[in-house]
Amino acid sequence: MRELHSPCRGRSRSSGAAGLLCPLLAACLWAAVVAYKPVIIVHGLFDSSGDFKNLQRFINESHPGTNVTIIDLFDRSASLQPMWKQVEGFKAAIYPIMQNAADGVHFICYSQGGLVCRGILSTLSDHNVHSFISLSSPQAGQYGDTDYLKYLFPQFVKSNLYHLCYTAVGQRVSICNYWNDPHHRDLYVNSSDYLALLNSERLNPNSTEWKQNFLKIQKLVLIGGPDDGVITPWQSSQFGFYDDNETVVEMQHQDLYLSDVFGLKTLAARGDLILCSVPGVQHVWWHSNETVFHTCIEKWLV
C-alpha cells in the first residue's frame, strides 16, 4: 500500500502560517476520504424547511461536505393535508436523491414527519435509507389536550375528538390520521386510514411487503423526552402508548412489538433499534438543540 505523505509532516505546530494551515489541510483531506451519506430532512406539522437551518448547520459542522436536503413541501397549513397524500408528495421529491446516492441516504424526520417517513419506508421497495432517525414523532399515535389541538379544533377536547377524527371528513386531516383514542380502540382501528394500517392494527393485505421494505433500514433511532409538551404521551415517540386506563405501556410490552408486525422486534434483535431520551427539551426545540444532535443524532450519520 502506498504511503500517503502529509505536507505537514516534520513541521512544528508552532511554525507560523504552516502551523495554522496544516490542521485545516488535514480536515479537508479527511473530508475528501470520508464521504458522508446524504441526509434528507422531513419537517412536521406547521413547519417549513426554513425552520431547520440550525440542524443543517450542526450536520455540516460535524460532518463537513454532507449533502443535506430539507424537503420544502406541505409547509405550514398544507401539513394538514392527508398523510397518504403527503407520503406520495415527499416520496416523489426524495426518490431522485436516493437514486443519485449509490451508498444510500439517511432520514431525519421530525414530529409528524416521522410518520410520513414511515409511510415512505413501508411502501417504497427499493429505498436505500440507512439510518431512520425519528425525532420526537408520535409513532404510536397522539392523544392529548395540547395547544395544537386547541388551535385546530377549538370546540373539541381529547375525550371527544374521536367524533370528528373517526369519520370520513376527519380522515382528510393529517392529525386525525394518527389520532389514537385509547378509550375508543375499535373506532380507531376501523377508521384510521393511516396509522392503523402502518401498525398492522387493521387488516392490511400489504403488511408482509411493507414489513420487508421497512426492514431494509440499517438503524432506527427513536428520540423523545418527558418534557416535550406536545407528543402525548411522550413515550409515543418510542412506540409506547396508553392502555384504556391511560397508563403508559412501554414499547417492549406493546402488541405491535411482541408480534413484530412491522419489524420492531426484528430490529431490536439485530441490535439496530436505538432509543434516545433527553429531558428538558420542549417539542419545538428538538431540531435546534445541539446537545440532542451530539447525543442522539450525530453518530448515526456516517
C-alpha positions as a printed Julia matrix, in Angstrom:
302×3 Matrix{Float64}:
   0.0    0.0    0.0
   1.36   3.38  -0.97
   2.06   5.64   1.98
   0.32   9.0    1.88
   2.82  11.67   2.91
   1.46  14.75   4.57
   2.94  18.13   3.6
   2.81  18.93   7.31
   4.98  16.0    8.29
   8.01  17.01  10.33
   6.85  20.58  10.83
   6.5   22.14  14.23
   2.97  23.02  15.28
   4.21  26.48  16.08
   5.79  27.2   12.69
   3.71  30.22  11.76
   1.21  30.04   8.92
   2.05  26.41   8.23
   1.05  25.57  11.77
  -2.36  27.09  11.13
  -2.83  25.64   7.65
  -1.85  22.07   8.45
  -4.86  21.23  10.67
  -7.14  22.78   8.06
  -5.49  20.78   5.29
  -5.8   17.61   7.34
  -9.51  18.28   7.85
 -10.0   18.79   4.11
  -8.13  15.56   3.31
 -10.27  13.69   5.84
 -13.49  15.08   4.37
 -12.3   14.02   0.91
 -11.57  10.46   2.06
 -14.7   10.04   4.21
 -17.73  10.61   2.0
 -20.76  11.08   4.22
 -24.11   9.83   3.01
 -26.67  12.48   2.02
 -29.11  13.48   4.74
 -32.78  14.11   3.98
 -34.86  16.08   6.5
 -38.66  15.93   6.6
 -40.47  18.53   8.69
 -43.53  18.24  10.89
 -46.92  19.87  11.46
 -46.98  23.62  10.67
 -43.23  23.66   9.97
 -41.33  24.65   6.86
 -37.86  23.95   5.54
 -36.55  27.24   6.94
 -37.06  26.0   10.5
 -34.22  23.5   10.18
 -31.24  25.76   9.5
 -29.68  25.0   12.9
 -29.89  21.26  12.32
 -28.35  21.69   8.89
 -25.52  23.7   10.44
 -24.91  21.07  13.13
 -24.58  18.41  10.43
 -22.24  20.46   8.25
 -20.02  21.37  11.19
 -19.69  17.79  12.43
 -19.62  16.09   9.02
 -18.18  18.59   6.5
 -19.28  18.14   2.94
 -22.53  16.33   3.78
 -25.27  16.97   1.25
 -28.26  17.99   3.39
 -31.68  18.37   1.74
 -34.6   19.82   3.68
 -37.67  18.92   1.67
 -39.77  22.01   1.05
 -43.24  20.54   0.69
 -46.53  20.68   2.62
 -45.36  23.69   4.62
 -47.39  25.37   7.36
 -51.13  24.82   6.89
 -50.52  22.46   3.96
 -49.13  19.99   6.53
 -52.76  19.31   7.49
 -53.37  17.51   4.22
 -53.98  13.73   4.45
 -50.94  11.68   5.38
 -51.01   9.41   2.32
 -51.06  12.47   0.06
 -48.01  13.78   1.89
 -46.27  10.41   1.64
 -46.67  10.41  -2.14
 -45.54  14.03  -2.46
 -42.45  13.61  -0.27
 -41.65  10.28  -1.91
 -41.61  11.9   -5.37
 -39.22  14.59  -4.14
 -36.95  12.21  -2.23
 -36.67   9.34  -4.71
 -34.3   11.13  -7.14
 -31.97  11.92  -4.23
 -31.9    8.23  -3.33
 -31.21   7.24  -6.93
 -28.19   9.55  -7.03
 -26.77   8.19  -3.75
 -25.09   4.88  -4.53
 -24.11   4.35  -0.89
 -27.54   5.24   0.49
 -29.02   8.11   2.45
 -30.1    8.97   6.0
 -33.53  10.23   7.1
 -34.09  12.73   9.9
 -37.85  13.08  10.27
 -39.37  15.4   12.84
 -42.73  15.14  14.61
 -45.48  14.38  12.08
 -42.7   13.99   9.51
 -41.59  10.83  11.31
 -44.88   9.21  10.38
 -44.59  10.47   6.81
 -41.18   8.82   6.61
 -42.56   5.54   7.91
 -45.1    5.61   5.12
 -42.32   6.14   2.57
 -40.14   3.39   4.02
 -43.03   0.94   4.14
 -44.26   1.48   0.6
 -41.01   2.09  -1.31
 -39.49  -1.29  -2.12
 -36.16   0.0   -3.44
 -35.34   2.69  -0.88
 -31.75   2.88   0.36
 -32.2    4.55   3.75
 -29.52   3.54   6.26
 -30.4    5.47   9.43
 -34.03   6.43  10.01
 -33.89   9.0   12.8
 -37.34   9.68  14.21
 -37.15  12.99  16.08
 -39.98  13.36  18.61
 -42.58  11.77  16.37
 -45.92  10.3   17.55
 -45.09   6.85  16.2
 -47.74   5.09  18.28
 -50.27   7.88  17.85
 -51.38  11.05  19.6
 -53.89  11.57  22.41
 -53.57  14.81  24.35
 -55.04  18.25  25.03
 -52.22  20.3   23.53
 -52.03  23.83  22.16
 -52.08  22.34  18.68
 -55.38  20.64  19.41
 -56.93  23.82  20.85
 -55.81  25.78  17.79
 -57.04  23.25  15.24
 -60.23  22.09  16.94
 -61.26  24.75  19.5
 -64.65  23.12  20.03
 -63.12  19.75  20.95
 -61.02  18.22  23.71
 -59.18  14.94  23.56
 -62.06  12.96  25.04
 -64.5   13.84  22.26
 -62.29  14.46  19.22
 -63.0   10.91  18.09
 -66.43  12.15  16.99
 -64.66  14.08  14.23
 -61.45  12.15  13.62
 -63.05   8.76  13.12
 -65.21   9.93  10.22
 -64.53  10.24   6.51
 -64.31  14.02   6.9
 -61.89  13.77   9.82
 -59.61  11.41   7.96
 -58.94  14.21   5.47
 -56.93  15.98   8.2
 -53.43  14.73   8.92
 -53.63  14.74  12.71
 -56.78  12.59  12.59
 -54.86  10.0   10.56
 -52.83   9.2   13.7
 -55.26  10.22  16.45
 -55.32   7.19  18.73
 -58.06   7.35  21.36
 -57.37   4.54  23.86
 -61.0    4.65  25.02
 -62.36   4.0   21.53
 -59.93   1.44  20.25
 -62.34  -0.26  17.86
 -63.25   3.02  16.2
 -59.57   3.86  15.79
 -58.7    0.5   14.24
 -61.64   0.55  11.85
 -61.44   4.24  10.92
 -57.76   5.17  10.79
 -56.7    5.25   7.16
 -53.05   5.68   8.04
 -51.55   4.74  11.4
 -53.68   1.63  11.96
 -52.51   0.38   8.55
 -48.85   1.22   9.17
 -49.0   -0.57  12.53
 -50.93  -3.51  11.03
 -53.58  -2.99  13.68
 -56.11  -3.09  10.87
 -56.18  -5.82   8.24
 -53.69  -4.85   5.58
 -53.06  -7.13   2.58
 -49.73  -5.36   2.02
 -48.42  -5.89   5.56
 -45.83  -8.54   4.65
 -44.4   -6.46   1.81
 -44.42  -3.28   3.92
 -42.53  -5.05   6.7
 -39.89  -6.29   4.26
 -39.48  -2.77   2.9
 -39.24  -1.18   6.34
 -36.63  -3.68   7.5
 -34.25  -2.55   4.75
 -33.2    0.29   7.04
 -29.93  -0.25   8.93
 -30.8    1.7   12.07
 -33.99   3.0   13.67
 -33.27   5.8   16.15
 -36.23   6.88  18.3
 -35.71  10.23  20.04
 -38.04  11.8   22.6
 -38.27  13.09  26.13
 -40.55  13.68  29.13
 -40.68  17.47  28.79
 -41.8   17.51  25.15
 -45.21  19.0   25.95
 -46.83  18.13  22.59
 -46.36  14.43  21.8
 -48.8   12.74  24.17
 -47.86  10.51  25.76
 -44.25  11.43  25.09
 -43.4    7.72  25.02
 -45.26   7.51  21.71
 -42.02   8.83  20.21
 -40.59   5.43  21.2
 -43.7    3.35  20.4
 -45.08   3.39  23.94
 -48.74   4.32  24.39
 -51.73   4.44  26.73
 -53.87   1.5   27.67
 -57.58   2.11  28.26
 -56.77   3.47  31.74
 -54.34   5.99  30.24
 -51.42   4.13  31.81
 -48.4    4.14  29.52
 -47.38   0.72  28.23
 -43.78   0.8   27.02
 -42.88  -0.38  23.53
 -41.47  -3.75  24.65
 -44.9   -4.67  26.06
 -46.97  -3.44  23.14
 -48.62  -5.98  20.84
 -47.11  -4.33  17.78
 -43.65  -5.08  19.22
 -44.35  -8.53  20.65
 -45.99  -9.68  17.41
 -43.29  -7.98  15.33
 -45.98  -6.85  12.93
 -43.78  -4.41  11.01
 -40.32  -5.28  12.28
 -39.6   -3.54  15.6
 -38.68  -6.77  17.37
 -36.53  -7.84  14.44
 -34.67  -4.53  14.53
 -34.1   -4.95  18.27
 -32.78  -8.5   17.77
 -30.41  -7.18  15.1
 -29.16  -4.52  17.51
 -30.47  -1.82  15.18
 -33.15  -0.26  17.39
 -31.87   2.7   19.4
 -33.81   4.7   21.99
 -32.51   8.13  22.98
 -34.39  10.01  25.71
 -33.44  13.57  26.6
 -35.15  15.52  29.42
 -35.64  19.27  29.4
 -36.41  19.68  25.68
 -39.71  21.2   24.57
 -41.21  19.96  21.33
 -40.36  22.93  19.12
 -36.67  22.84  20.09
 -35.65  19.27  19.24
 -34.16  20.17  15.87
 -32.34  23.25  17.22
 -30.83  21.67  20.34
 -27.12  20.99  19.89
 -26.99  18.58  22.84
 -29.72  16.47  21.24
 -27.77  16.46  17.99
 -24.49  15.36  19.53
 -26.12  12.87  21.93
 -28.71  11.24  19.72
 -28.11  12.02  16.04
 -24.51  12.7   15.06
 -23.12   9.18  15.4
 -25.77   7.71  13.08
 -24.98   9.99  10.14
 -21.93   8.08   8.89
